[in-house]
Amino acid sequence: MDEIEYVWSVLGGDAALTARVARAARPEVLEARLPVRALASACVGACALAAAELAARRAAPGGVPAVRVDDGAVAAAFTSERHLRIGGREPVSFAPLSRLWRTADGWVRTHANYPHHRARLLAALGLARDTEDARAVDAVGSLLAGLPARSVEETVYAAGGAAVALRTPEEWAASEQGRAVAGRPLVERGVLDASPARTFAPVPPSAGALLPAAGLRVLDLTRVIAGPVATRTLALLGADVLRVDPPGLPELPDQHVDTGFGKRSATLDLTCDQAAFEELLGAADVVVTGYRPGSLDRFGLSPRALAARRPGLVVARLSAWGAYGPWAGRRGFDSLVQVGTGIAALEGTADRPGALPAQALDHGTGYLLAAGVLRALTEQSRHGGSRYVEVALARTAAWLSAGPAQDGASGAGRPHGVGGSAGSASADTGGTRGTGGTGGPSTMGTGSGARRVRAAGDAGGPGASPWLRERESPLGRLRYALPPVRFEGGPTDWERAPVPWGADAARWV
């Protein structure tokens, strides 16, 4: 069983349909010790096949369209934040306090891109939240150098911040959370009720492209990367995607642009305007959430509560660590999950942790979530039922870590391992360089010859790569990576450019 066949089987797809997928392999991209390229291509390929399957169900009587997965397009998309330019400006990827730090007994990774996480990190360490960045870096480095890594992890988490101590794969596997994650499937799927089968209106090609999600309304309650990647993909396929954020918690501007293609953006305070949300829910087909498990339950946003009010709904949920185990309620980001699950140890050296050549857990999990939604819609049209789909970054990390094999290996007998490249050490993911406890230089890459791994499009301007495009937008002229999800007759770019955060009304068009 190769990797796309494995992913497709996890999604409940017809095994015969994987014959519709062709892959253009490019061994020079996304090089790493772990098989990142194989994971990325499998996630995108399964998503494209799910889109083609739904297109055939709605508008392609000749059968499921052929799917082509090009590693170059996949690599560009998985490193989209590096290729993005906004009015010629290169975006900011990581804040100064988002980095690896040397501690008294190892390493800890912090995430402080959001102002409230930065403030909580500083407060946990007894530092003033208005400390200037350069002084904060020096002060945090000095403090952490004298503290145990897991003590820092617990202290920062208790203060509402985000920090994870470096673990080896063996330490993660032996932990209670690691065992909980290992016992779960890559994509969890299920039926919530016995709602009637979904009836789709036939969808004629729009502007020459099959849009399998046309006419569907997706309520996007996600943040950061993985969830927005999933909903950005549904927007590509024709869905009306409305992203809704709390008004007092703006998304990082550059991140919002990168994942905002095809969507509208609104703000809504659920604590005082529940009626407006219920009106949105009453006309939604899909709800996607990406907040910590349980954090939205007080608003009635658990899958069963949503389906009870809107029968026939597809509810898709994303978390960092999984909705189970002692870390279910913890904050998490791709970089933290890499450190906590042993990936950073595998990609590093004896002297320094490493990192994957892309935020592959985020991007891969995003395409898995989109694929799960598309398959749920197809299954609804056959069997009915409100449905749920759940994924977790830590579960994707377990799949990546379990069984690296040479590219082209069959992968048989490895139900969770990804077959792919076993190449050079990975490199800087685009984050700022950090300091260890002594103030010396550090990097998110490997300790030995850290470098930036090639991703399609790295070698020059937009003309140098077929996977990059430029267009005007309300935010200025954009250079961006094109979507990698491709099938015969399907769309090749988003119809809508990103809009400023919160620019739209919280209502369906």
PDB file of C-alpha atoms in Angstrom, residues 365-465:
ATOM      1  CA  THR A 365      -3.281  18.342   8.306  1.00  0.00           C
ATOM      2  CA  GLY A 366      -5.141  21.148   6.550  1.00  0.00           C
ATOM      3  CA  TYR A 367      -5.403  19.143   3.327  1.00  0.00           C
ATOM      4  CA  LEU A 368      -6.423  16.057   5.291  1.00  0.00           C
ATOM      5  CA  LEU A 369      -9.223  18.049   6.911  1.00  0.00           C
ATOM      6  CA  ALA A 370     -10.432  19.409   3.575  1.00  0.00           C
ATOM      7  CA  ALA A 371     -10.349  15.897   2.121  1.00  0.00           C
ATOM      8  CA  GLY A 372     -12.385  14.621   5.061  1.00  0.00           C
ATOM      9  CA  VAL A 373     -15.028  17.288   4.485  1.00  0.00           C
ATOM     10  CA  LEU A 374     -15.261  16.494   0.770  1.00  0.00           C
ATOM     11  CA  ARG A 375     -15.602  12.773   1.427  1.00  0.00           C
ATOM     12  CA  ALA A 376     -18.246  13.461   4.089  1.00  0.00           C
ATOM     13  CA  LEU A 377     -20.265  15.454   1.553  1.00  0.00           C
ATOM     14  CA  THR A 378     -20.025  12.628  -0.976  1.00  0.00           C
ATOM     15  CA  GLU A 379     -21.095  10.066   1.612  1.00  0.00           C
ATOM     16  CA  GLN A 380     -23.964  12.282   2.734  1.00  0.00           C
ATOM     17  CA  SER A 381     -25.291  12.295  -0.821  1.00  0.00           C
ATOM     18  CA  ARG A 382     -25.408   8.486  -0.703  1.00  0.00           C
ATOM     19  CA  HIS A 383     -26.285   7.612   2.872  1.00  0.00           C
ATOM     20  CA  GLY A 384     -27.348  10.799   4.652  1.00  0.00           C
ATOM     21  CA  GLY A 385     -26.496  11.695   8.224  1.00  0.00           C
ATOM     22  CA  SER A 386     -24.884  14.712   9.831  1.00  0.00           C
ATOM     23  CA  ARG A 387     -21.169  13.949   9.929  1.00  0.00           C
ATOM     24  CA  TYR A 388     -18.015  14.895  11.746  1.00  0.00           C
ATOM     25  CA  VAL A 389     -14.339  14.853  10.753  1.00  0.00           C
ATOM     26  CA  GLU A 390     -11.478  15.332  13.239  1.00  0.00           C
ATOM     27  CA  VAL A 391      -7.729  15.686  12.736  1.00  0.00           C
ATOM     28  CA  ALA A 392      -4.792  16.667  14.955  1.00  0.00           C
ATOM     29  CA  LEU A 393      -1.287  17.934  14.243  1.00  0.00           C
ATOM     30  CA  ALA A 394       0.122  15.405  16.701  1.00  0.00           C
ATOM     31  CA  ARG A 395      -1.558  12.549  14.849  1.00  0.00           C
ATOM     32  CA  THR A 396      -0.066  13.733  11.553  1.00  0.00           C
ATOM     33  CA  ALA A 397       3.297  13.941  13.326  1.00  0.00           C
ATOM     34  CA  ALA A 398       2.948  10.331  14.496  1.00  0.00           C
ATOM     35  CA  TRP A 399       2.244   9.207  10.938  1.00  0.00           C
ATOM     36  CA  LEU A 400       5.267  11.106   9.617  1.00  0.00           C
ATOM     37  CA  SER A 401       7.581   9.748  12.312  1.00  0.00           C
ATOM     38  CA  ALA A 402       6.504   6.117  12.326  1.00  0.00           C
ATOM     39  CA  GLY A 403       8.127   4.603   9.268  1.00  0.00           C
ATOM     40  CA  PRO A 404      10.342   6.599   6.913  1.00  0.00           C
ATOM     41  CA  ALA A 405      11.224   4.672   3.782  1.00  0.00           C
ATOM     42  CA  GLN A 406      13.014   5.420   0.543  1.00  0.00           C
ATOM     43  CA  ASP A 407      10.961   7.238  -2.072  1.00  0.00           C
ATOM     44  CA  GLY A 408       9.122   4.692  -4.168  1.00  0.00           C
ATOM     45  CA  ALA A 409       9.059   2.000  -1.462  1.00  0.00           C
ATOM     46  CA  SER A 410       5.751   0.226  -1.225  1.00  0.00           C
ATOM     47  CA  GLY A 411       5.069   1.034   2.413  1.00  0.00           C
ATOM     48  CA  ALA A 412       3.295  -2.306   2.822  1.00  0.00           C
ATOM     49  CA  GLY A 413       2.840  -3.338   6.409  1.00  0.00           C
ATOM     50  CA  ARG A 414       3.345   0.220   7.689  1.00  0.00           C
ATOM     51  CA  PRO A 415      -0.183   1.383   8.490  1.00  0.00           C
ATOM     52  CA  HIS A 416       1.001   4.668   9.932  1.00  0.00           C
ATOM     53  CA  GLY A 417       4.419   5.330   8.369  1.00  0.00           C
ATOM     54  CA  VAL A 418       4.985   7.558   5.384  1.00  0.00           C
ATOM     55  CA  GLY A 419       7.200   6.348   2.559  1.00  0.00           C
ATOM     56  CA  GLY A 420       9.394   9.114   1.185  1.00  0.00           C
ATOM     57  CA  SER A 421      12.822  10.613   1.044  1.00  0.00           C
ATOM     58  CA  ALA A 422      15.653   9.959   3.403  1.00  0.00           C
ATOM     59  CA  GLY A 423      17.759  12.921   2.476  1.00  0.00           C
ATOM     60  CA  SER A 424      19.834  15.651   4.010  1.00  0.00           C
ATOM     61  CA  ALA A 425      19.137  17.268   7.329  1.00  0.00           C
ATOM     62  CA  SER A 426      16.328  19.787   7.238  1.00  0.00           C
ATOM     63  CA  ALA A 427      16.773  23.488   7.544  1.00  0.00           C
ATOM     64  CA  ASP A 428      15.481  26.858   8.612  1.00  0.00           C
ATOM     65  CA  THR A 429      11.713  27.082   8.174  1.00  0.00           C
ATOM     66  CA  GLY A 430      11.861  30.803   7.726  1.00  0.00           C
ATOM     67  CA  GLY A 431      11.776  31.780  11.402  1.00  0.00           C
ATOM     68  CA  THR A 432      14.022  34.330  13.027  1.00  0.00           C
ATOM     69  CA  ARG A 433      17.280  33.162  14.487  1.00  0.00           C
ATOM     70  CA  GLY A 434      17.113  32.652  18.208  1.00  0.00           C
ATOM     71  CA  THR A 435      19.462  32.722  21.117  1.00  0.00           C
ATOM     72  CA  GLY A 436      20.239  30.034  23.580  1.00  0.00           C
ATOM     73  CA  GLY A 437      20.527  30.727  27.261  1.00  0.00           C
ATOM     74  CA  THR A 438      24.007  32.125  26.840  1.00  0.00           C
ATOM     75  CA  GLY A 439      23.044  34.523  24.100  1.00  0.00           C
ATOM     76  CA  GLY A 440      24.848  32.562  21.409  1.00  0.00           C
ATOM     77  CA  PRO A 441      23.337  32.035  17.960  1.00  0.00           C
ATOM     78  CA  SER A 442      20.765  29.340  17.372  1.00  0.00           C
ATOM     79  CA  THR A 443      18.551  28.381  14.455  1.00  0.00           C
ATOM     80  CA  MET A 444      15.434  26.418  13.781  1.00  0.00           C
ATOM     81  CA  GLY A 445      17.497  24.313  11.435  1.00  0.00           C
ATOM     82  CA  THR A 446      20.066  21.648  12.134  1.00  0.00           C
ATOM     83  CA  GLY A 447      23.168  22.403  14.094  1.00  0.00           C
ATOM     84  CA  SER A 448      25.474  21.179  11.364  1.00  0.00           C
ATOM     85  CA  GLY A 449      25.448  23.255   8.217  1.00  0.00           C
ATOM     86  CA  ALA A 450      21.901  24.539   8.673  1.00  0.00           C
ATOM     87  CA  ARG A 451      20.564  25.790   5.373  1.00  0.00           C
ATOM     88  CA  ARG A 452      17.309  26.518   3.682  1.00  0.00           C
ATOM     89  CA  VAL A 453      15.953  23.492   1.885  1.00  0.00           C
ATOM     90  CA  ARG A 454      14.753  24.111  -1.634  1.00  0.00           C
ATOM     91  CA  ALA A 455      11.073  24.563  -2.216  1.00  0.00           C
ATOM     92  CA  ALA A 456       9.705  25.065  -5.714  1.00  0.00           C
ATOM     93  CA  GLY A 457      10.044  28.705  -6.672  1.00  0.00           C
ATOM     94  CA  ASP A 458      13.026  29.462  -4.399  1.00  0.00           C
ATOM     95  CA  ALA A 459      15.416  30.055  -7.250  1.00  0.00           C
ATOM     96  CA  GLY A 460      14.042  33.332  -8.528  1.00  0.00           C
ATOM     97  CA  GLY A 461      11.113  35.657  -9.093  1.00  0.00           C
ATOM     98  CA  PRO A 462       7.613  34.635 -10.044  1.00  0.00           C
ATOM     99  CA  GLY A 463       8.652  33.981 -13.623  1.00  0.00           C
ATOM    100  CA  ALA A 464      11.097  31.344 -12.403  1.00  0.00           C
ATOM    101  CA  SER A 465       8.366  29.023 -11.168  1.00  0.00           C
TER     102      SER A 465
END
